[in-house]
mmCIF file of C-alpha atoms in Angstrom:
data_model
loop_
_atom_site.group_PDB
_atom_site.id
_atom_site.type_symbol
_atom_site.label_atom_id
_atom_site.label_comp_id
_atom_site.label_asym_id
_atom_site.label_seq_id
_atom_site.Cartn_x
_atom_site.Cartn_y
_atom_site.Cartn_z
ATOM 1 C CA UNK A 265 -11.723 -2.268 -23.208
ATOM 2 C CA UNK A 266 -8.239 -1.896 -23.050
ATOM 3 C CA UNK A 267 -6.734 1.562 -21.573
ATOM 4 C CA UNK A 268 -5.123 2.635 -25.074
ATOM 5 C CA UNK A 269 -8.750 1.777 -26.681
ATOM 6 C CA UNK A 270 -9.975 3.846 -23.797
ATOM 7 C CA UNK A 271 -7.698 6.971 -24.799
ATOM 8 C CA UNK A 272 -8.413 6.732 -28.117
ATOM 9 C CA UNK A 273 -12.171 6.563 -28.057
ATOM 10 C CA UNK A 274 -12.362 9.363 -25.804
ATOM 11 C CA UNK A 275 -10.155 11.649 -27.107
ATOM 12 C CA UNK A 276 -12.016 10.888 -30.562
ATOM 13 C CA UNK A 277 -15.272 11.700 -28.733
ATOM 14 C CA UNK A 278 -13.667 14.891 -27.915
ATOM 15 C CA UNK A 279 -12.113 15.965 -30.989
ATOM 16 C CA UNK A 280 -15.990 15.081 -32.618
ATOM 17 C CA UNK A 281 -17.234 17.432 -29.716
ATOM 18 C CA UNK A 282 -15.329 20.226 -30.468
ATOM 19 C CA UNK A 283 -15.969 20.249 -34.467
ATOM 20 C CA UNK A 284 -19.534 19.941 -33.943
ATOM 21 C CA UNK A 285 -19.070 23.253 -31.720
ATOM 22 C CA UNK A 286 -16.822 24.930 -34.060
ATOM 23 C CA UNK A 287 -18.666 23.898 -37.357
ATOM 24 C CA UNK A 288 -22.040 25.266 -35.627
ATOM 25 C CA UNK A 289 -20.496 28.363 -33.663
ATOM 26 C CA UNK A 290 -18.486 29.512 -36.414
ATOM 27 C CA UNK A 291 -20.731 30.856 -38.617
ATOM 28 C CA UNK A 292 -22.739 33.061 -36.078
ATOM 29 C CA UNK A 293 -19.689 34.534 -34.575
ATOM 30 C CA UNK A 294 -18.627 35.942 -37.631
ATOM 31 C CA UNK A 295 -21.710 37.403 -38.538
ATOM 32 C CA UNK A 296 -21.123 38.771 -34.796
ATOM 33 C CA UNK A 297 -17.700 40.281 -35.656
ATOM 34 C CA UNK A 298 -18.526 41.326 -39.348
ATOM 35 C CA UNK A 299 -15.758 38.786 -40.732
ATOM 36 C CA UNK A 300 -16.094 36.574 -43.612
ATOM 37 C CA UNK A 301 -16.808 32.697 -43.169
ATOM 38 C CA UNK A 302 -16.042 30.621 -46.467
ATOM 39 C CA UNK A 303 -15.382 26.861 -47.406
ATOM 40 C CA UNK A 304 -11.718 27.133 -46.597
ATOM 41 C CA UNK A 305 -12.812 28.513 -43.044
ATOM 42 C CA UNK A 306 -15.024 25.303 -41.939
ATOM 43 C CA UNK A 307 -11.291 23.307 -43.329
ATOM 44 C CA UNK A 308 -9.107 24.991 -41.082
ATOM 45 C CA UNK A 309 -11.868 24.564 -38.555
ATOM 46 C CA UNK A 310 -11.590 20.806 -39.114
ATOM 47 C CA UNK A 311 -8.423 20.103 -39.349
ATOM 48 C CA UNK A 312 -7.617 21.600 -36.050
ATOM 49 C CA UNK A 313 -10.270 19.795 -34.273
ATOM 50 C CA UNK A 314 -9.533 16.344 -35.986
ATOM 51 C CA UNK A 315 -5.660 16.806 -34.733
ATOM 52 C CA UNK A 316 -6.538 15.949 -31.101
ATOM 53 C CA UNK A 317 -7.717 12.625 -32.200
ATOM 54 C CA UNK A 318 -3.908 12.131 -31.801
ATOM 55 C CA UNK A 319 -2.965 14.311 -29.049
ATOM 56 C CA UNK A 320 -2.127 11.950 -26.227
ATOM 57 C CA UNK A 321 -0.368 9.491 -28.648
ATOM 58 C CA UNK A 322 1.743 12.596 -30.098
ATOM 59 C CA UNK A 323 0.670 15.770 -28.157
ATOM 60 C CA UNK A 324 3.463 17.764 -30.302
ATOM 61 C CA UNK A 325 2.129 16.890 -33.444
ATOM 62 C CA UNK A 326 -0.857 17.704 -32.238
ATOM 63 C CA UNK A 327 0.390 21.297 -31.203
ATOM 64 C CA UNK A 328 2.234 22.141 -34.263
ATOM 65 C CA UNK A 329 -1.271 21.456 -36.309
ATOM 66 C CA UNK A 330 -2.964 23.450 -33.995
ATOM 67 C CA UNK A 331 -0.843 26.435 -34.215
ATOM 68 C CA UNK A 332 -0.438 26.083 -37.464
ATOM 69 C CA UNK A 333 -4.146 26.385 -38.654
ATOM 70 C CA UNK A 334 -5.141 28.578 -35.938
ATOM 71 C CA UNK A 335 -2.491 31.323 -36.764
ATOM 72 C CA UNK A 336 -3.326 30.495 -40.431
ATOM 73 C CA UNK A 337 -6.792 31.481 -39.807
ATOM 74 C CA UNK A 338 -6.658 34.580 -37.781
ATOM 75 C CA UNK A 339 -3.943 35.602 -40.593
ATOM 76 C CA UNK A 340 -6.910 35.427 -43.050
ATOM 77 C CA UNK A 341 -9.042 37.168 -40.350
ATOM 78 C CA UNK A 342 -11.688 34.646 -39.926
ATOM 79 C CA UNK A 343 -13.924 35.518 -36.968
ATOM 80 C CA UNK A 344 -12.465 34.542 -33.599
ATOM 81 C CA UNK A 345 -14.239 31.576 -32.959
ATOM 82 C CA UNK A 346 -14.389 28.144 -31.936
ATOM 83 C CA UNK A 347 -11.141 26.899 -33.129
ATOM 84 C CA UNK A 348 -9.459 28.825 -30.235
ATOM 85 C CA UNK A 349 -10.849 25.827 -28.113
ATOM 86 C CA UNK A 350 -9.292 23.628 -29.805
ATOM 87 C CA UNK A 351 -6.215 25.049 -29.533
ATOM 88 C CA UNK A 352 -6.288 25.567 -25.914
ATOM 89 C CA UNK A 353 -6.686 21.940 -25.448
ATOM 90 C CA UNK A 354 -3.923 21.200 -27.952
ATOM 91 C CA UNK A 355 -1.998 23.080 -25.756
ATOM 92 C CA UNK A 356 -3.097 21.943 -22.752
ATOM 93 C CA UNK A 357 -2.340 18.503 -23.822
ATOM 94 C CA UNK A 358 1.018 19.648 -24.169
ATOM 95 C CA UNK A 359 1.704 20.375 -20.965
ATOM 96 C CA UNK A 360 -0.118 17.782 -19.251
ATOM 97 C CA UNK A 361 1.455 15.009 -21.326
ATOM 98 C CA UNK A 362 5.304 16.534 -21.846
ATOM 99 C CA UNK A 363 7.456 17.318 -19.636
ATOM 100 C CA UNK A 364 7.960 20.866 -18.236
ATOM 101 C CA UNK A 365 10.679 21.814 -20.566
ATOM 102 C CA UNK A 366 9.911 20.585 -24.019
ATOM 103 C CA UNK A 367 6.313 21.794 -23.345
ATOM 104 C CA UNK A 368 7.118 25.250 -22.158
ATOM 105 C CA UNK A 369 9.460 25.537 -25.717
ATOM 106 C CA UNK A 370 6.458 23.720 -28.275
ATOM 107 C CA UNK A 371 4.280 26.264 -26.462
ATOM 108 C CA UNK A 372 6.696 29.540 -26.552
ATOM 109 C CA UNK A 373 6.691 28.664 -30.237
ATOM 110 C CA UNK A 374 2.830 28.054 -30.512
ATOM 111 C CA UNK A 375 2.301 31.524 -29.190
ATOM 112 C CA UNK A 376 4.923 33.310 -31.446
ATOM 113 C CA UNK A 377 2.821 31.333 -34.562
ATOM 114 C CA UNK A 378 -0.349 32.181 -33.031
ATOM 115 C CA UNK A 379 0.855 35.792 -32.575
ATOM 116 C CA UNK A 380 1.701 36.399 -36.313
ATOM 117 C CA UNK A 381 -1.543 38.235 -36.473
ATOM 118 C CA UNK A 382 -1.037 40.723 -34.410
ATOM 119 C CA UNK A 383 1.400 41.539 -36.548
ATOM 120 C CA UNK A 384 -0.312 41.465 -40.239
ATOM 121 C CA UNK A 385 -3.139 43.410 -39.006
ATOM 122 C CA UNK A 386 -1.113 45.955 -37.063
ATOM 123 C CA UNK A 387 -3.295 44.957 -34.349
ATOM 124 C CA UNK A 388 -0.168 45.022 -31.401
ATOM 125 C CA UNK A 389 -1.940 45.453 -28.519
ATOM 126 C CA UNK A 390 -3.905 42.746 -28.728
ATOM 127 C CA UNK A 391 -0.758 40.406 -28.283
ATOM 128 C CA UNK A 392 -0.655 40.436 -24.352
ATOM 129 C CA UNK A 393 -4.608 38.937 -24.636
ATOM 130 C CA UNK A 394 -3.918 36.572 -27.371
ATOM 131 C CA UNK A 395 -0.819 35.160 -25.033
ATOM 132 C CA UNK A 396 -3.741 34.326 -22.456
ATOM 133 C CA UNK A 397 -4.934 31.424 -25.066
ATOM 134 C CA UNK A 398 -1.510 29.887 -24.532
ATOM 135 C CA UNK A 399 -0.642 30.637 -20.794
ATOM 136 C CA UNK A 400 -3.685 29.452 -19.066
ATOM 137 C CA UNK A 401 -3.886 26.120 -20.996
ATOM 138 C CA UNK A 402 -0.530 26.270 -20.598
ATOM 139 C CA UNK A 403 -0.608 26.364 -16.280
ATOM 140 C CA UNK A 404 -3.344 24.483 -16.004
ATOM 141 C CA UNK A 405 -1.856 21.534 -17.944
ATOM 142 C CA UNK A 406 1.563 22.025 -15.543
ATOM 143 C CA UNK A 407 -0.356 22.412 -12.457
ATOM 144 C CA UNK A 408 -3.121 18.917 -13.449
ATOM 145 C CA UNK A 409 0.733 16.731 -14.672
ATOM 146 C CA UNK A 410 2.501 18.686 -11.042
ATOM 147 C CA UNK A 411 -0.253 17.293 -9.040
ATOM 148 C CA UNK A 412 -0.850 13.868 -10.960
ATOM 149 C CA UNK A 413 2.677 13.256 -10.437
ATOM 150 C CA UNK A 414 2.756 14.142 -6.977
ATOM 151 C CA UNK A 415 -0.368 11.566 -6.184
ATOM 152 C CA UNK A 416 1.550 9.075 -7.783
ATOM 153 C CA UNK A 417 4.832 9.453 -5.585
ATOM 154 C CA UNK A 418 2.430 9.153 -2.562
ATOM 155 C CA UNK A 419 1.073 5.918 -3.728
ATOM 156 C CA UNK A 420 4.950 4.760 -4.200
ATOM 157 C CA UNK A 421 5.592 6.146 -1.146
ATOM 158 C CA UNK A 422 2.797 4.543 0.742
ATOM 159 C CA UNK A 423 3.127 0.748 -1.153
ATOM 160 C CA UNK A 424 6.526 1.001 0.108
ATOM 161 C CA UNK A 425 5.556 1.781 3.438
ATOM 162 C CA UNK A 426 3.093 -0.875 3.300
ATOM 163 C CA UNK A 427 5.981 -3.532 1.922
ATOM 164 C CA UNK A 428 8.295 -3.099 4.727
ATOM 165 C CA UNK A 429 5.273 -3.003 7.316
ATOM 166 C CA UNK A 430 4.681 -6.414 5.666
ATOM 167 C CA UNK A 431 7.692 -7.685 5.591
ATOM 168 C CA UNK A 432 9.019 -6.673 9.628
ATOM 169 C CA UNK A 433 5.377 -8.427 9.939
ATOM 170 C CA UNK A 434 6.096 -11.803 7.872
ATOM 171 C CA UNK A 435 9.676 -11.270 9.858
ATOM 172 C CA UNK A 436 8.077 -10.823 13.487
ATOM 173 C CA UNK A 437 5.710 -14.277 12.424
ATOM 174 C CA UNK A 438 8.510 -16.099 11.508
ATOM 175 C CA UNK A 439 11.100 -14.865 14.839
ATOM 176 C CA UNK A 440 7.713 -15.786 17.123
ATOM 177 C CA UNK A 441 7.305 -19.451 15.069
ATOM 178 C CA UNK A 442 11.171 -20.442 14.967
ATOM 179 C CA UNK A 443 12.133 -18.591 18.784
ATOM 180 C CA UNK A 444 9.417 -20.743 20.140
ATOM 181 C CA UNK A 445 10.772 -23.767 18.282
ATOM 182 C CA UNK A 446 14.074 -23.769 18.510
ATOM 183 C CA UNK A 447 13.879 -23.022 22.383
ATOM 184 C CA UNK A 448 11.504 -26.137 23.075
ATOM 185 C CA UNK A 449 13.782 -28.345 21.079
ATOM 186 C CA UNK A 450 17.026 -27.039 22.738
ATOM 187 C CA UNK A 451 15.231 -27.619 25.900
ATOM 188 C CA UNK A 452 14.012 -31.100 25.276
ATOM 189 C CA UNK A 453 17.503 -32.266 23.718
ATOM 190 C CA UNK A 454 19.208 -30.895 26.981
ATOM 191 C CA UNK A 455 16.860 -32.974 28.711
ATOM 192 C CA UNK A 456 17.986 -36.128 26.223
ATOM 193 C CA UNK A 457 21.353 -35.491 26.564
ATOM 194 C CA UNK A 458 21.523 -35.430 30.292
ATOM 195 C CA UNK A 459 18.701 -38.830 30.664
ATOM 196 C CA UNK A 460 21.044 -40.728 27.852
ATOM 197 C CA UNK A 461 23.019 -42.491 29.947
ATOM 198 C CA UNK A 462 20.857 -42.996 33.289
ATOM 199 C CA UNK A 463 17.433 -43.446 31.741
ATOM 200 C CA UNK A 464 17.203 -44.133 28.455
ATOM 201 C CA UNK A 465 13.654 -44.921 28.280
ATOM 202 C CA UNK A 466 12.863 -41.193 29.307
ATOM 203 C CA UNK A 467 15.779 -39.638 26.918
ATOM 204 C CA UNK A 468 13.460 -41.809 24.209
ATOM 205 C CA UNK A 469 10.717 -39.578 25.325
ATOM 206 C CA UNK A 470 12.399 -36.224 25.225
ATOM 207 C CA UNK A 471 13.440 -36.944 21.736
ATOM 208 C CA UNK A 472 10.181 -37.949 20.479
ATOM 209 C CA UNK A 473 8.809 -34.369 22.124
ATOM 210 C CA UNK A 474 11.739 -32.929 19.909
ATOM 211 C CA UNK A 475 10.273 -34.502 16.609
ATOM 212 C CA UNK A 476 6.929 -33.660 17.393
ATOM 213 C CA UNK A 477 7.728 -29.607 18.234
ATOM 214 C CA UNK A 478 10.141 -29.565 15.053
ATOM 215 C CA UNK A 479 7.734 -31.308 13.137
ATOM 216 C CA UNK A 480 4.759 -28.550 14.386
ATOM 217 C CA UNK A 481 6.998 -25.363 13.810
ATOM 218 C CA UNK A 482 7.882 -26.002 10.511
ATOM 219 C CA UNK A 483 3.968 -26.584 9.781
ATOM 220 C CA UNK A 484 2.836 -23.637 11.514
ATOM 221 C CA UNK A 485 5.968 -21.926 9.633
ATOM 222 C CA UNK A 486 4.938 -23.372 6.215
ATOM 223 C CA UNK A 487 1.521 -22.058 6.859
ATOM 224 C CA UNK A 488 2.641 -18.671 7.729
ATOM 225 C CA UNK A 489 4.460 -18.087 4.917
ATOM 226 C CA UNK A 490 2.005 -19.543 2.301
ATOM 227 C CA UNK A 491 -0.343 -17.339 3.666
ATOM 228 C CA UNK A 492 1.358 -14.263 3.646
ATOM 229 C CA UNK A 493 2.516 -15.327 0.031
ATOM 230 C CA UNK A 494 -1.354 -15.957 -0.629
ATOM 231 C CA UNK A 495 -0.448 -18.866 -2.573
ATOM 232 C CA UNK A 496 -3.013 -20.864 -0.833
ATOM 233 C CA UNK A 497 -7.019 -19.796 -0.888
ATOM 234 C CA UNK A 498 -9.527 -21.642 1.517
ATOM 235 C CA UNK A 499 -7.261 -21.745 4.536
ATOM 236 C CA UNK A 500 -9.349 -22.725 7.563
ATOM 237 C CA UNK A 501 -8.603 -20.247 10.706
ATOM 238 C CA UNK A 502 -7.569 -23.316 12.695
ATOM 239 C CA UNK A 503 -4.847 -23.808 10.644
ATOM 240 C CA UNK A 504 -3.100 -20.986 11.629
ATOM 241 C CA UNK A 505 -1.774 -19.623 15.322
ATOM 242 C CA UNK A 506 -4.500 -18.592 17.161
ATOM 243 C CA UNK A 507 -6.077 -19.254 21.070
ATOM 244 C CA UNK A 508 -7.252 -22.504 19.704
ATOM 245 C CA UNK A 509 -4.294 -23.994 19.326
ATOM 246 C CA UNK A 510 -2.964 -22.888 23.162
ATOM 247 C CA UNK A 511 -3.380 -25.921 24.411
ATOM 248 C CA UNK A 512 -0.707 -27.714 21.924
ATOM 249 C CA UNK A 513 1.656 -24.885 23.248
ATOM 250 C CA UNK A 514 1.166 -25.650 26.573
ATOM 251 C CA UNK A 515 1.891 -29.632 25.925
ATOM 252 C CA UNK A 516 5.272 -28.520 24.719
ATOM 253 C CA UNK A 517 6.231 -26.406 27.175
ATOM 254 C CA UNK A 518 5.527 -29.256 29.619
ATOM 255 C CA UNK A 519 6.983 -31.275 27.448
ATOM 256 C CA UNK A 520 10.363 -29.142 28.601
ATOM 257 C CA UNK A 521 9.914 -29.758 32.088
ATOM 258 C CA UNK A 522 8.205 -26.117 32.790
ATOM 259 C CA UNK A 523 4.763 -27.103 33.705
ATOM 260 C CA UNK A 524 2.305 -24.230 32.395
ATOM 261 C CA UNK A 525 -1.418 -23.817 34.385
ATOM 262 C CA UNK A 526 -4.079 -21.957 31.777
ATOM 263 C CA UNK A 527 -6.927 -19.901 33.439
ATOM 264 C CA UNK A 528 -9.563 -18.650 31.792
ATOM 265 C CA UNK A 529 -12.088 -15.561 32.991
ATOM 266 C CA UNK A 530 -15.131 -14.668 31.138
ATOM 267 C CA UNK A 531 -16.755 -16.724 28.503
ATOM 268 C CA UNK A 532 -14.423 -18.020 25.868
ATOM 269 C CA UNK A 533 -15.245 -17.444 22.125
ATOM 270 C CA UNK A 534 -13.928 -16.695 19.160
ATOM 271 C CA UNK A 535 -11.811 -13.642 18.210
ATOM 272 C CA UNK A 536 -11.079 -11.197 15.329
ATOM 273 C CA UNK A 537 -8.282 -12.968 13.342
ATOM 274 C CA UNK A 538 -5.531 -10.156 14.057
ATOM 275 C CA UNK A 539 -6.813 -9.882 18.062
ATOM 276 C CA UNK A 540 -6.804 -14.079 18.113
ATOM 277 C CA UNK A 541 -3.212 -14.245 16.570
ATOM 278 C CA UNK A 542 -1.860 -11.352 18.783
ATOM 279 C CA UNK A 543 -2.730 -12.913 21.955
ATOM 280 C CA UNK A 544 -1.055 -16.411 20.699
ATOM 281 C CA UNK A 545 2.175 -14.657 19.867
ATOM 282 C CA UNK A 546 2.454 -13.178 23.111
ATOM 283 C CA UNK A 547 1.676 -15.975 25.147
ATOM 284 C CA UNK A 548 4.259 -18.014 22.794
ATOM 285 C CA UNK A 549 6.775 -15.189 23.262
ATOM 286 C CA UNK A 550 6.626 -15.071 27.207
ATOM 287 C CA UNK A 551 6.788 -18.414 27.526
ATOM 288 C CA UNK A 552 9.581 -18.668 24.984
ATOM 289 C CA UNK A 553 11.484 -16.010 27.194
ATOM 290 C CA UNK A 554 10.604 -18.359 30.274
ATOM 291 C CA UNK A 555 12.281 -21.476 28.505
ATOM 292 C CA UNK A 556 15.451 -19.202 27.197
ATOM 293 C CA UNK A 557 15.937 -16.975 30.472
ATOM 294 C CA UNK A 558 13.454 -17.258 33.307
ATOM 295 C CA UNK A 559 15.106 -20.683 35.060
ATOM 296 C CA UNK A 560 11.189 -20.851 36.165
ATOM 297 C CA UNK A 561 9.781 -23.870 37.740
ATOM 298 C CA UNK A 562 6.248 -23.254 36.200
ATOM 299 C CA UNK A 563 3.919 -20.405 34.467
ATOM 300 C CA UNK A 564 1.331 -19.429 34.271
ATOM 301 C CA UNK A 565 -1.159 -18.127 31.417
ATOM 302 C CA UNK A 566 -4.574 -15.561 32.353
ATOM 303 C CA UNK A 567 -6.984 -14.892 29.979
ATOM 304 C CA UNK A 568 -9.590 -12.789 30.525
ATOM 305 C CA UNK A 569 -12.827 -12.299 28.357
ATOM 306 C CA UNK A 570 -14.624 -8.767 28.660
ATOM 307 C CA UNK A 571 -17.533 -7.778 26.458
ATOM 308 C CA UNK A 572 -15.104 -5.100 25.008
ATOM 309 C CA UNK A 573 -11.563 -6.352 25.069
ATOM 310 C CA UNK A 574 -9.478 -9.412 26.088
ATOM 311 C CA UNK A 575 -6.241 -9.472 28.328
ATOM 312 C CA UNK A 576 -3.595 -11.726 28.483
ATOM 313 C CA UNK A 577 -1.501 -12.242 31.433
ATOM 314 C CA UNK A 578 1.636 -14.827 31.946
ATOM 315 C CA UNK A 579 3.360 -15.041 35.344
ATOM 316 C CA UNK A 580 6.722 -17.274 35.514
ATOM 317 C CA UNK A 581 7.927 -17.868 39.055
ATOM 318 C CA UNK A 582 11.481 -17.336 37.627
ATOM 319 C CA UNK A 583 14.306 -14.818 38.347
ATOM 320 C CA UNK A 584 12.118 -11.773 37.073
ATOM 321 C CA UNK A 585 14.343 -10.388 34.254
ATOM 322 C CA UNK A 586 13.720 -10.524 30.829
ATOM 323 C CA UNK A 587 16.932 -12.090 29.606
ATOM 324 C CA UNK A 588 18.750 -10.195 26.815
ATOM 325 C CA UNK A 589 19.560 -6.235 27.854
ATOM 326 C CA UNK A 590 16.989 -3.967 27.253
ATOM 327 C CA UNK A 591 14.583 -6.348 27.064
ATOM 328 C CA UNK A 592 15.651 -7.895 24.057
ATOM 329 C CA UNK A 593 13.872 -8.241 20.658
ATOM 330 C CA UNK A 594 10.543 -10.598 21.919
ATOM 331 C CA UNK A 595 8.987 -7.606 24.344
ATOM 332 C CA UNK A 596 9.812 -5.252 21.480
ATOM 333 C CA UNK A 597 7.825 -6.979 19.106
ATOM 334 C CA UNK A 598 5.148 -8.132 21.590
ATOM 335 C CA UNK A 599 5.088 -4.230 22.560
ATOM 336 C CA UNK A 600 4.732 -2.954 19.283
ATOM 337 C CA UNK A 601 2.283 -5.720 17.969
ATOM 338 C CA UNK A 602 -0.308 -4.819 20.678
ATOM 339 C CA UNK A 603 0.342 -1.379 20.015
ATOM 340 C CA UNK A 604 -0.421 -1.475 16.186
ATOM 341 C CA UNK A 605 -4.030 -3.099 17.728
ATOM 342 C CA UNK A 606 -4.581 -0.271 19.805
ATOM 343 C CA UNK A 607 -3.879 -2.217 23.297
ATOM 344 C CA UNK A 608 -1.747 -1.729 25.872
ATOM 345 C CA UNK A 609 1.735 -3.953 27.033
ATOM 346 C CA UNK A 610 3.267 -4.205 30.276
ATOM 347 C CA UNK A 611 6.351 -6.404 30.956
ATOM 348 C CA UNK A 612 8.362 -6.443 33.827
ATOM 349 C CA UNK A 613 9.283 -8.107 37.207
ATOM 350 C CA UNK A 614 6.297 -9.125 39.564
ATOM 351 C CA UNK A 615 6.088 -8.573 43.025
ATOM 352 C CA UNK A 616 5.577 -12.137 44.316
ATOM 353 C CA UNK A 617 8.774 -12.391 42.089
ATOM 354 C CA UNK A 618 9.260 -13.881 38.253
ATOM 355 C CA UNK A 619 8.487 -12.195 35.685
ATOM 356 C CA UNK A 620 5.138 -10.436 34.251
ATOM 357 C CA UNK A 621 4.008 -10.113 30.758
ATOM 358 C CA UNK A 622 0.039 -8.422 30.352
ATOM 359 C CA UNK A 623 -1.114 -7.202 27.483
ATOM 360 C CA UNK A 624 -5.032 -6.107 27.036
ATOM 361 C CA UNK A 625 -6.592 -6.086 23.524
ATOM 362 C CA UNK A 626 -9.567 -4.020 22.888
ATOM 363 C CA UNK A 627 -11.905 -5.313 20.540
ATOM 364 C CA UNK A 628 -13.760 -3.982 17.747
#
């Protein structure tokens, strides 16, 4: 069922609800009051009931009937009844669906119909109660549109929030794919361009080690991005980063000529998704800020397995600074990736000298 179906049947369920009630209560109340009930009274009564059928599609319409026969009928003093309920909602309907300042004018001019009256039976005083049958629908409907309103603004507000959290995340994946990349390759083709001449055979190697890493970012890139796109469904784990694929980074980073030693404490197994692709990234960043600024000889990468978290350490034996001032964009990220997982991220110069990345990453 469609929404506007939905509106419909349920304000016609309403507007049923409310003549059954006023066909049924109308009688008895003026036998209550002493005040004559005839044919034309049980018409009034349904004609203001049947107007809410419309009153979401045309809540002023709906108003203006409403006013009309209700003032109409205490003018011919018919009991007060029933039909007063309708009109509430009619005006309540007004003020939830309109709005603030064509409602508060359709309902100033409901109440000075509805307050004719007071006037034709010299009854004065009783115009500060009857303005309660407009004013409290009246708030109400303000205060229900006021705080509808403000919900929705903090759903914007929040799917914003969550579109730029995803997109500094797609950008973070994509800096940590193409950094990584782009350094190895640089690396290896500095390595072919200085063999060329002398050793050929070996400059042939380098640039087959730059195919190969180009040839693996862009996949892992491609995959990223599909993902985060979700225009792919059945994606295997393995296909994207993760701890399982460390040993591929670790051939290219030899590959450069920066020999890379993995050690592994506690018993290895398999990771949360997030926890698994956090402690990739920040292996690939360190050892993408040993290739760009280290000048290391070798690295090397700790993990450590612990029933409730898992650290990562990687020690370069390089000149201990992290390259670009103030640490530059990598340890930023890295910092604030672990962070958003509730770890913790240290990065800085180690005392047997190089650098020191160690990040620990508690588990669920």
């Amino acid at each position: 069922m469609s929404d506007s179906l939905r509106r419909w049947v349920a304000d016609g369920l309403l507007a049923l609800v409310l003549l059954v009630i006023g066909i049924g209560g109308t009688g008895p109340a003026g036998e209550g009051q002493d005040r004559p009930v005839t044919a034309f009274t049980y018409v009034l009564v349904v004609i203001v009931a049947l107007s809410l059928v419309v009153r979401r599609r045309w809540p002023l319409v709906t108003l203006g009937i409403a006013a009309a026969g209700t003032s109409l009928y205490l003018v011919l003093q018919y009991p007060y009844g029933p039909i007063l309920l309708a009109f509430m909602v009619a005006t309540y309907t007004a003020a939830r669906h309109l709005p603030l300042k064509p409602a508060a004018i359709a309902a100033g001019i409901a109440l000075v119909v509805l307050s004719v009256h007071t006037f034709t039976d010299g009854n004065i005083e009783g115009l500060v109660p009857g303005a309660a049958w407009v004013v409290v629908p009246f708030a109400v409907g303000v205060t229900v549109r006021l705080s509808r309103e403000a919900a929705a603004r903090t759903r914007d507000d929040l799917a914003r929030q969550y579109a730029d959290e995803e997109r500094l995340r797609v950008a973070q994946e994509v800096h940590d794919v193409v950094g990584h990349g782009l350094s190895a390759i640089n690396m290896q083709a500095e390595i072919a361009l200085h063999l060329l001449d002398k050793r050929p055979e070996q400059a042939e190697a380098a640039l087959t080690a730059i195919s190969r890493t180009s040839r693996e970012a862009l996949d892992e890139l491609r995959v990223t991005l599909a993902l985060v796109r979700r225009t792919r469904e059945g994606e295997t784990r393995a296909a994207t980063a993760g701890l399982a694929r460390l040993d591929d980074l670790v051939a290219r980073m030899s590959e450069t000529g920066v020999p890379v030693t993995v050690e592994v404490t506690g018993e290895r197994r398999d990771l949360p998704a997030v926890i698994d692709l956090a402690a990739y990234r920040v292996v690939q960043e360190s050892l993408t800020n040993v290739l760009r600024h280290a000048g290391a000889a070798t690295a090397t990468v700790r993990l450590t397995y612990l029933p409730k978290e898992v650290s990562v350490e990687v020690l370069d034996t390089g000149r201990g600074v992290p390259g670009a001032p103030g640490g530059g964009h990598g340890l930023v990220g890295m910092r604030e990736r672990v962070a958003a997982l509730g770890g913790e991220f240290t990065a800085g110069p180690a005392e047997s000298g190089g650098f020191r990345v160690y990040a620990t990453l508690p588990l669920p």
